[in-house]
Amino acid sequence: MPNQYDYSLTFFDRFYRPEYATIVVVGDVTPERVNTLAQQYFGEWKRGNYKPTIATEPKQTETRYAHVKQEGFPPYLSLGFKGPAFSDKDKDLPALSILSTILFAENSELYRKLVVDEQKARFIGGGPQFSRDPNLISVSASLLDAKDMQYVKDELMKALNEAKTKPIDAKKIEETKSRIKYSFAMSMDSPDAIANSLARFIWLSGNPESLNNIYSVYDTITAQDLMHVAKKYFIPSTMTVGTIAPAEKSPVK
């Protein structure tokens, strides 16, 4: 880092501090022993005083487009909508997660239509991001031919718009909740996986119980909640359309 060494020292001084760190210990241990070792090795670590200034993103008021011309690369379509920050109490994030899974997962009607039957796309998928700050809800598709990009975009938008007024079957909602919950539970099949899962929720909220709290909220989601978040978040004024294709300009409107 010939030009960045001095800044690397500044970066280290700012962020390698206890207020940015979490120790997660998983296994056959006792809290007393862990706390003793934590105090021994980290007890003298001093807090920093750096206060970052982070500007608020200006409000988006109309659809934006971003295009990359790239030959020899699979055509790609991405629809990004402004989404919520993580909360283990609010219904929006779990509702968006459930709705996205129903609409775009491999067992969905649209996936079967676009990927299996019509073979317009290699895959479709998407959903909200779990992050401390407001993030994007992304819906994307990898296509076989760029000429089908407008059609695929229209089909994705059609599914999102129908979700605003068409209640989803309660049984399907319950099956999706179960799939999401137990898929996550089955992924925690080692001490390392458990520690990483806990660390993620501690990073999101500062509270390891957020993991349990958020999945309790999942259990409360109804068809009305799904329609509510579809109307609230899937709107043209907050959408950014990203495309990769051989053409000079974006193939979609």
Coordinates of C-alpha atoms in Angstrom, one line a residue:
M1 CA 0.0 0.0 0.0
P2 CA 2.5 2.6 -1.1
N3 CA 0.0 5.5 -1.0
Q4 CA -2.3 4.2 1.8
Y5 CA -0.1 3.1 4.7
D6 CA -0.8 6.3 6.7
Y7 CA -4.5 5.9 6.3
S8 CA -4.3 2.2 7.2
L9 CA -3.0 3.3 10.6
T10 CA -5.9 5.7 10.9
F11 CA -8.4 3.0 9.9
F12 CA -7.0 0.6 12.4
D13 CA -7.1 3.2 15.1
R14 CA -10.8 4.0 14.3
F15 CA -12.3 0.6 13.9
Y16 CA -10.2 -2.0 15.6
R17 CA -11.9 -1.1 18.9
P18 CA -14.1 -3.1 21.4
E19 CA -17.2 -1.2 20.5
Y20 CA -17.0 -2.7 17.0
A21 CA -16.2 -6.3 18.2
T22 CA -18.3 -9.2 19.4
I23 CA -16.9 -12.4 20.9
V24 CA -19.1 -15.5 20.2
V25 CA -18.1 -18.8 21.9
V26 CA -20.0 -21.9 21.0
G27 CA -19.4 -25.4 22.5
D28 CA -18.9 -27.2 25.8
V29 CA -17.9 -24.2 27.8
T30 CA -19.1 -22.4 31.0
P31 CA -19.8 -18.6 31.1
E32 CA -17.5 -18.2 34.0
R33 CA -14.5 -19.6 32.1
V34 CA -15.3 -17.7 29.0
N35 CA -15.7 -14.4 30.9
T36 CA -12.4 -15.0 32.7
L37 CA -10.5 -15.5 29.4
A38 CA -12.3 -12.6 27.8
Q39 CA -11.2 -10.3 30.6
Q40 CA -7.6 -11.7 30.5
Y41 CA -7.1 -11.2 26.8
F42 CA -9.4 -8.2 26.0
G43 CA -10.0 -6.5 29.3
E44 CA -7.4 -3.8 28.7
W45 CA -8.7 -3.0 25.2
K46 CA -9.6 0.7 25.1
R47 CA -12.7 2.2 23.4
G48 CA -12.2 4.6 20.6
N49 CA -13.8 8.1 20.1
Y50 CA -14.3 8.1 16.4
K51 CA -17.9 9.3 15.4
P52 CA -18.6 8.7 11.6
T53 CA -20.7 11.2 9.7
I54 CA -22.9 9.3 7.3
A55 CA -25.1 11.4 4.9
T56 CA -28.7 10.4 4.4
E57 CA -29.3 9.2 0.8
P58 CA -31.6 11.6 -1.1
K59 CA -35.1 10.3 -1.6
Q60 CA -35.6 8.6 -5.0
T61 CA -38.7 9.9 -6.8
E62 CA -38.6 8.2 -10.2
T63 CA -37.4 5.0 -11.8
R64 CA -33.7 4.9 -12.6
Y65 CA -31.9 2.8 -15.2
A66 CA -28.3 1.5 -15.2
H67 CA -26.9 -0.4 -18.1
V68 CA -23.6 -2.2 -18.8
K69 CA -22.7 -3.2 -22.4
Q70 CA -21.0 -6.6 -22.2
E71 CA -20.7 -9.1 -25.0
G72 CA -20.1 -12.7 -24.3
F73 CA -21.7 -12.4 -20.8
P74 CA -25.1 -13.9 -19.9
P75 CA -27.8 -11.2 -20.2
Y76 CA -28.8 -10.1 -16.7
L77 CA -31.7 -8.1 -15.3
S78 CA -32.0 -6.6 -11.8
L79 CA -34.9 -4.7 -10.3
G80 CA -33.9 -2.9 -7.1
F81 CA -36.5 -1.4 -4.8
K82 CA -35.9 0.6 -1.6
G83 CA -36.4 -1.6 1.4
P84 CA -36.4 -1.4 5.2
A85 CA -33.6 -1.7 7.8
F86 CA -33.6 -4.7 10.0
S87 CA -36.0 -4.8 12.9
D88 CA -36.9 -7.9 15.0
K89 CA -40.3 -6.3 15.9
D90 CA -41.6 -4.9 12.6
K91 CA -43.5 -7.1 10.2
D92 CA -42.2 -5.6 6.9
L93 CA -38.9 -7.5 6.6
P94 CA -40.4 -11.0 7.3
A95 CA -43.4 -10.3 5.1
L96 CA -41.1 -9.2 2.2
S97 CA -39.0 -12.4 2.7
I98 CA -42.1 -14.6 2.7
L99 CA -43.6 -12.9 -0.3
S100 CA -40.4 -13.0 -2.4
T101 CA -40.0 -16.7 -1.6
I102 CA -43.6 -17.4 -2.8
L103 CA -43.2 -15.4 -5.9
F104 CA -39.6 -16.3 -7.1
A105 CA -38.3 -19.4 -5.4
E106 CA -37.6 -22.6 -7.4
N107 CA -41.0 -24.0 -6.6
S108 CA -42.9 -20.9 -7.6
E109 CA -45.3 -20.6 -10.6
L110 CA -43.2 -17.9 -12.2
Y111 CA -40.0 -19.8 -11.9
R112 CA -41.6 -22.8 -13.5
K113 CA -43.0 -20.6 -16.3
L114 CA -39.8 -18.6 -17.1
V115 CA -37.1 -21.1 -16.3
V116 CA -38.6 -24.6 -16.8
D117 CA -41.4 -24.3 -19.4
E118 CA -40.5 -21.3 -21.6
Q119 CA -36.7 -21.4 -20.9
K120 CA -36.4 -17.7 -21.1
A121 CA -34.2 -17.5 -18.0
R122 CA -31.5 -19.5 -16.3
F123 CA -32.8 -18.5 -13.0
I124 CA -35.0 -15.9 -11.2
G125 CA -34.8 -15.0 -7.6
G126 CA -34.7 -12.2 -5.1
G127 CA -35.7 -10.8 -1.7
P128 CA -34.9 -8.2 0.9
Q129 CA -31.6 -7.7 2.6
F130 CA -31.0 -8.1 6.4
S131 CA -28.9 -5.0 7.2
R132 CA -28.6 -2.3 9.9
D133 CA -29.5 0.4 7.4
P134 CA -32.2 0.6 4.8
N135 CA -31.2 -1.6 1.9
L136 CA -32.5 -2.9 -1.4
I137 CA -35.1 -5.5 -2.2
S138 CA -33.6 -7.1 -5.3
V139 CA -35.4 -9.2 -7.9
S140 CA -33.1 -10.5 -10.6
A141 CA -33.0 -12.9 -13.6
S142 CA -30.2 -14.4 -15.7
L143 CA -31.5 -14.8 -19.3
L144 CA -30.5 -16.9 -22.2
D145 CA -31.2 -14.2 -24.8
A146 CA -31.2 -10.4 -24.3
K147 CA -34.2 -10.1 -26.6
D148 CA -36.4 -11.6 -24.0
M149 CA -35.4 -9.1 -21.3
Q150 CA -38.4 -6.8 -21.6
Y151 CA -40.7 -9.8 -21.5
V152 CA -39.1 -11.2 -18.4
K153 CA -39.1 -7.8 -16.7
D154 CA -42.8 -7.4 -17.5
E155 CA -43.5 -10.9 -16.0
L156 CA -41.6 -10.0 -12.8
M157 CA -43.5 -6.7 -12.5
K158 CA -46.8 -8.4 -13.2
A159 CA -46.2 -10.8 -10.3
L160 CA -45.3 -8.0 -8.0
N161 CA -48.3 -5.9 -9.0
E162 CA -50.7 -8.8 -8.6
A163 CA -49.4 -9.4 -5.1
K164 CA -50.7 -5.9 -4.1
T165 CA -54.4 -6.9 -4.6
K166 CA -54.5 -10.7 -4.8
P167 CA -54.4 -12.5 -1.4
I168 CA -52.1 -15.5 -1.3
D169 CA -53.5 -18.7 0.0
A170 CA -53.1 -19.1 3.8
K171 CA -51.8 -22.7 3.4
K172 CA -49.1 -21.6 1.0
I173 CA -48.1 -18.8 3.4
E174 CA -47.8 -21.3 6.3
E175 CA -45.8 -23.8 4.2
T176 CA -43.4 -21.0 3.2
K177 CA -42.9 -19.8 6.8
S178 CA -42.1 -23.4 7.7
R179 CA -39.7 -23.8 4.8
I180 CA -37.8 -20.5 5.7
K181 CA -37.6 -21.3 9.4
Y182 CA -36.5 -24.9 9.1
S183 CA -34.1 -24.2 6.2
F184 CA -32.4 -21.8 8.5
A185 CA -32.4 -24.2 11.5
M186 CA -31.0 -27.0 9.4
S187 CA -28.1 -24.7 8.2
M188 CA -26.9 -24.4 11.8
D189 CA -25.3 -27.9 11.7
S190 CA -21.9 -27.1 13.3
P191 CA -20.5 -24.9 16.1
D192 CA -19.0 -22.6 13.4
A193 CA -22.4 -22.2 11.7
I194 CA -24.1 -21.5 15.0
A195 CA -21.5 -18.9 15.9
N196 CA -21.7 -17.2 12.5
S197 CA -25.5 -17.0 12.7
L198 CA -25.5 -15.5 16.2
A199 CA -22.8 -13.1 15.2
R200 CA -24.9 -11.9 12.3
F201 CA -27.9 -11.0 14.5
I202 CA -25.7 -9.4 17.1
W203 CA -24.2 -7.3 14.3
L204 CA -27.7 -6.4 13.2
S205 CA -29.2 -5.4 16.5
G206 CA -26.7 -5.9 19.3
N207 CA -28.9 -8.6 20.8
P208 CA -28.5 -12.4 20.1
E209 CA -32.2 -12.9 21.0
S210 CA -33.1 -11.0 17.8
L211 CA -32.7 -14.4 16.0
N212 CA -35.6 -15.8 18.1
N213 CA -37.5 -12.5 18.0
I214 CA -37.5 -12.2 14.2
Y215 CA -38.7 -15.8 13.6
S216 CA -41.5 -15.2 16.1
V217 CA -42.6 -12.3 13.9
Y218 CA -42.5 -14.6 10.9
D219 CA -45.2 -16.7 12.6
T220 CA -47.6 -13.7 12.7
I221 CA -47.5 -12.8 9.0
T222 CA -50.9 -13.0 7.1
A223 CA -52.0 -12.5 3.6
Q224 CA -53.0 -8.9 4.4
D225 CA -49.4 -8.3 5.6
L226 CA -48.1 -9.5 2.2
M227 CA -50.4 -7.3 0.3
H228 CA -49.4 -4.3 2.5
V229 CA -45.7 -4.7 1.9
A230 CA -46.2 -5.2 -1.8
K231 CA -48.1 -1.9 -2.1
K232 CA -45.6 -0.1 0.2
Y233 CA -42.3 -1.2 -1.4
F234 CA -42.8 -2.4 -5.0
I235 CA -43.5 1.0 -6.5
P236 CA -42.0 2.5 -9.7
S237 CA -40.7 5.7 -8.0
T238 CA -38.2 3.7 -5.9
M239 CA -37.2 1.2 -8.5
T240 CA -33.8 1.0 -10.2
V241 CA -33.5 -1.2 -13.3
G242 CA -30.1 -2.7 -13.9
T243 CA -29.2 -4.5 -17.1
I244 CA -26.2 -6.3 -18.7
A245 CA -26.5 -7.0 -22.4
P246 CA -24.5 -6.7 -25.7
A247 CA -26.5 -3.7 -26.8
E248 CA -25.3 -0.1 -26.3
K249 CA -28.6 0.9 -24.5
S250 CA -30.7 -1.0 -22.0
P251 CA -33.1 -3.4 -23.8
V252 CA -35.9 -2.6 -21.2
K253 CA -38.2 0.3 -20.4

